[in-house]
Coordinates of C-alpha atoms in Angstrom, one line a residue:
M23 CA 102.0 122.3 184.0
E24 CA 98.4 121.0 183.7
H25 CA 96.9 120.3 180.1
N26 CA 93.2 121.8 180.1
N27 CA 91.4 119.5 177.6
N28 CA 87.9 120.4 176.3
P29 CA 85.4 117.9 176.2
G30 CA 83.9 118.5 173.0
T31 CA 87.4 118.2 171.2
P32 CA 88.6 114.7 170.1
Q33 CA 92.1 114.3 171.0
M34 CA 94.1 112.9 167.8
S35 CA 97.3 111.1 168.3
S36 CA 100.7 112.4 167.4
E37 CA 102.0 109.1 165.8
F38 CA 99.4 109.5 163.2
P39 CA 98.7 112.8 161.6
A40 CA 95.4 113.7 160.0
S41 CA 96.7 114.4 156.8
T42 CA 98.4 110.9 156.4
T43 CA 95.3 109.1 157.4
Q44 CA 92.9 110.9 154.8
T45 CA 95.7 110.1 151.9
S46 CA 95.4 106.3 152.7
S47 CA 91.8 106.3 152.5
S48 CA 91.5 108.4 149.2
A49 CA 94.0 105.9 147.9
A50 CA 92.1 102.7 149.1
A51 CA 88.9 104.1 147.7
Y52 CA 90.6 104.5 144.2
D53 CA 91.9 101.2 144.1
N54 CA 88.6 99.6 145.0
S55 CA 86.6 101.9 142.3
S56 CA 89.3 101.1 139.4
Q57 CA 89.1 97.2 140.4
F58 CA 85.2 97.3 140.2
E59 CA 85.6 99.1 136.8
K60 CA 87.9 96.3 135.7
E61 CA 85.4 93.9 136.8
Q62 CA 82.6 95.3 135.1
S63 CA 84.4 95.6 131.7
L64 CA 85.5 91.7 131.9
M65 CA 81.9 90.8 132.7
R66 CA 80.8 92.9 129.6
W67 CA 83.4 91.3 127.6
E68 CA 82.5 88.0 128.5
Q69 CA 78.9 88.4 128.2
D70 CA 79.5 89.6 124.5
L71 CA 82.0 86.4 123.7
K72 CA 79.0 84.2 124.8
L73 CA 76.6 86.4 122.3
R74 CA 79.1 85.7 119.6
E75 CA 79.2 82.1 120.4
R76 CA 75.7 81.5 120.4
A77 CA 75.2 83.5 117.2
L78 CA 77.8 81.5 115.4
A79 CA 76.4 78.2 117.1
N80 CA 72.9 79.1 115.3
N81 CA 74.4 80.1 111.8
Q82 CA 76.6 76.9 111.8
A83 CA 73.1 75.0 112.7
A84 CA 71.2 76.8 110.1
T85 CA 74.0 75.9 107.5
D86 CA 74.0 72.2 108.3
I87 CA 70.1 72.2 107.7
T88 CA 70.0 74.3 104.5
G89 CA 73.4 73.8 103.0
P90 CA 76.3 76.5 102.4
H91 CA 74.6 79.8 101.3
V92 CA 76.3 80.7 97.8
V93 CA 76.1 84.1 96.3
V94 CA 76.0 84.0 92.4
P95 CA 77.0 87.1 90.9
A96 CA 74.1 88.5 88.7
P97 CA 74.9 88.4 84.9
A98 CA 74.6 92.1 84.7
T99 CA 77.6 92.5 87.0
A100 CA 79.8 89.8 85.3
H101 CA 82.6 91.0 83.4
P102 CA 82.7 89.5 79.6
R103 CA 85.9 88.4 78.6
Q104 CA 87.5 90.8 75.9
A105 CA 88.3 89.8 72.4
N106 CA 91.8 89.6 71.6
F107 CA 92.2 87.9 68.4
P108 CA 93.5 88.9 66.0
S109 CA 96.0 91.2 67.8
S110 CA 95.6 93.9 65.1
Y111 CA 91.6 94.1 64.9
P112 CA 90.2 91.7 67.8
M113 CA 86.8 90.2 67.0
I114 CA 87.2 86.8 68.8
R115 CA 88.4 85.5 72.3
L116 CA 91.0 83.2 72.0
N117 CA 93.4 82.7 75.0
L118 CA 93.6 78.9 76.0
E119 CA 95.6 79.1 78.8
E120 CA 93.5 81.8 80.8
D121 CA 90.0 80.4 79.7
I122 CA 90.6 76.5 80.0
A123 CA 91.9 75.4 83.2
I124 CA 92.3 71.8 82.3
R125 CA 95.4 71.0 80.3
E126 CA 93.8 67.9 78.4
Y127 CA 91.1 70.0 77.3
R128 CA 93.1 72.7 75.9
Q129 CA 95.1 70.0 73.8
I130 CA 91.4 68.8 72.7
V131 CA 90.7 72.1 71.5
K132 CA 94.0 72.8 69.8
F133 CA 93.3 69.9 67.9
G134 CA 89.6 70.9 67.3
I135 CA 90.9 74.1 65.8
F136 CA 93.1 72.3 63.8
V137 CA 90.4 70.1 62.2
F138 CA 88.4 73.2 61.6
L139 CA 91.1 74.8 59.6
W140 CA 91.3 71.3 57.6
E141 CA 87.8 71.0 56.9
S142 CA 87.4 74.9 55.6
A143 CA 90.2 74.5 53.6
A144 CA 88.4 71.2 51.9
L145 CA 85.4 73.0 51.4
I146 CA 87.1 76.0 49.8
Y147 CA 89.3 73.5 47.6
N148 CA 86.3 71.6 46.9
W149 CA 84.7 74.9 45.2
V150 CA 87.8 75.7 43.5
V151 CA 87.7 72.3 41.6
S152 CA 83.8 72.7 40.8
I153 CA 85.2 75.7 38.8
G154 CA 86.8 73.5 36.4
T155 CA 83.6 71.4 35.6
I156 CA 82.0 74.4 34.1
V157 CA 84.5 73.8 31.2
Y158 CA 82.1 70.9 30.3
S159 CA 79.1 72.5 31.4
A160 CA 78.4 71.3 34.7
V161 CA 77.3 74.5 36.0
D162 CA 74.9 73.0 38.8
N163 CA 78.1 71.1 40.4
F164 CA 79.5 74.7 40.8
F165 CA 76.7 76.2 42.8
L166 CA 76.1 73.5 45.0
A167 CA 79.9 73.5 45.9
L168 CA 79.8 77.3 46.6
F169 CA 76.7 76.8 48.6
Y170 CA 78.4 74.1 50.6
M171 CA 81.2 76.4 51.3
I172 CA 79.1 79.5 52.1
I173 CA 76.9 77.3 54.7
G174 CA 79.8 74.9 55.9
V175 CA 82.7 77.3 56.9
P176 CA 80.5 79.5 59.6
T177 CA 79.0 76.4 60.6
L178 CA 82.2 74.8 61.5
Y179 CA 83.5 77.9 62.9
L180 CA 80.3 77.9 65.4
L181 CA 80.9 74.5 66.2
T182 CA 84.5 75.3 67.2
R183 CA 83.5 77.9 69.5
K184 CA 80.9 75.6 71.0
L185 CA 84.0 73.2 71.7
Y186 CA 85.7 76.3 73.0
R187 CA 83.1 77.0 75.4
A188 CA 82.4 73.5 76.3
A189 CA 86.1 72.9 77.2
S190 CA 85.9 76.2 79.7
V191 CA 83.0 74.4 81.8
P192 CA 83.7 70.8 81.4
E193 CA 81.4 69.9 84.3
R194 CA 78.2 71.3 82.1
A195 CA 77.4 68.1 80.5
R196 CA 74.9 69.8 78.3
K197 CA 77.6 71.9 76.2
S198 CA 80.0 68.9 76.1
Y199 CA 77.3 66.4 74.6
A200 CA 75.8 69.0 72.5
Y201 CA 79.2 69.3 70.6
L202 CA 79.6 65.8 70.3
L203 CA 76.1 65.4 68.6
A204 CA 76.9 68.1 66.2
L205 CA 80.3 66.6 65.5
L206 CA 78.8 63.3 64.6
G207 CA 76.8 65.1 62.0
V208 CA 80.4 66.6 60.9
V209 CA 81.3 62.9 60.6
F210 CA 78.4 61.9 58.4
F211 CA 78.9 64.7 55.9
N212 CA 82.5 64.0 55.7
I213 CA 81.6 60.6 54.7
I214 CA 79.2 61.9 51.9
F215 CA 81.7 64.2 50.4
F216 CA 84.1 61.3 50.2
V217 CA 81.8 59.2 48.4
G218 CA 81.0 62.1 45.9
F219 CA 77.8 61.6 44.1
K220 CA 77.8 62.9 40.4
R221 CA 76.9 66.6 39.8
S222 CA 76.3 67.0 43.6
G223 CA 79.0 69.5 44.2
M224 CA 80.8 67.0 46.2
N225 CA 84.4 66.0 44.5
G226 CA 84.5 62.7 46.0
L227 CA 85.1 59.1 44.9
I228 CA 82.4 58.6 42.4
W229 CA 83.0 62.0 40.8
V230 CA 86.8 61.3 40.5
I231 CA 86.1 58.1 38.8
S232 CA 83.5 59.6 36.4
L233 CA 85.8 62.7 35.5
F234 CA 88.6 60.0 34.5
H235 CA 86.3 58.0 32.6
N236 CA 85.3 60.7 30.6
D237 CA 89.0 61.7 29.6
H238 CA 88.6 65.1 31.8
N239 CA 92.1 64.0 33.3
A240 CA 93.1 67.8 34.6
V241 CA 89.8 68.3 36.6
G242 CA 90.0 64.7 37.7
A243 CA 93.5 65.2 39.0
M244 CA 92.2 68.4 40.9
A245 CA 89.3 66.3 42.0
S246 CA 91.6 63.7 43.6
V247 CA 93.2 66.0 45.9
S248 CA 89.8 67.0 47.1
L249 CA 89.2 63.4 47.5
F250 CA 92.3 63.2 49.8
F251 CA 91.0 66.3 51.8
W252 CA 87.8 64.2 52.6
F253 CA 89.5 61.1 53.3
V254 CA 91.9 62.7 56.0
G255 CA 88.9 64.8 57.2
V256 CA 86.6 61.6 58.0
F257 CA 89.7 60.4 60.4
L258 CA 90.0 63.7 61.8
T259 CA 86.4 64.3 62.8
I260 CA 86.3 60.8 64.2
A261 CA 89.4 60.9 66.2
L262 CA 88.2 64.4 67.7
F263 CA 84.8 62.7 68.8
I264 CA 86.7 59.8 70.3
M265 CA 89.3 61.9 72.1
Y266 CA 87.0 64.2 73.4
L267 CA 84.2 61.4 74.6
R268 CA 87.1 59.5 76.1
L269 CA 88.5 62.4 78.2
N270 CA 85.1 63.3 79.5
N271 CA 84.5 59.9 80.5
T272 CA 87.7 59.4 82.3
K273 CA 87.4 62.7 84.2
R274 CA 83.9 61.8 85.3
Q275 CA 85.0 58.2 86.6
R276 CA 87.7 59.9 88.5
G277 CA 85.3 62.4 90.0
E278 CA 87.2 65.5 88.5
I279 CA 84.0 66.4 86.9
Q280 CA 80.5 66.0 88.0
N281 CA 78.1 65.1 84.9
A282 CA 76.2 62.2 83.4
G283 CA 77.2 60.0 80.7
F284 CA 76.8 60.4 77.0
R285 CA 74.2 57.6 76.9
E286 CA 72.3 59.3 79.8
Y287 CA 72.2 62.4 77.7
I288 CA 71.1 60.7 74.5
K289 CA 68.1 59.1 76.6
T290 CA 67.2 62.5 78.0
R291 CA 67.0 64.0 74.4

């Protein structure tokens, strides 16, 4: 039998059917398209990494020139520390463990609070002793002692609060040294009260001698207790001054706090 072949119709091999050839071509085209998309994605990712590296390098260079950028919160957004003392009716802030980070400064503040209580008791008792002087017409002594008590106790409280704040931020030298200068004034007044001039409202040594000399033994005995208060107060205030100044100098020499010395501070005043 003869096979008639049309000249315009191509012959197709029986070994490779048409459907198999078309499927293989489609799979190859799909693989090429998927590989191309992956290459494009990798190229975009690599370009993005280069841009980020360049931006980081520029930021690092700017930081090296201008220094680190520190964001300081505005005072309006700062959260004030709440008063917690006394617990029944909080009026002041007193939390040494939370407010003062350095243990040595906490000890200084505790000692400073004790000195405040001692000095306040001395002023109050000084006024109580002056009540007895009214018996022999020393009225001026009574009112002067009352004046010292009214002015002295709030002043001592403010100085103690200054110590509390200075110990909270010991790196701020102005606060620390301003307190030390004020404490020198307290030392000076303790010495004057210990001397105790006549009819000055200060029940000190001279006034005690005068009372016993004029046979005012009862009031003289009370004034002797006041003399003891001032005698101890002199040493307490001097000890507080030396302890705080020495602690500041030690921390400054170790590099734990950055501030100028006490002498440099005085020279700038």
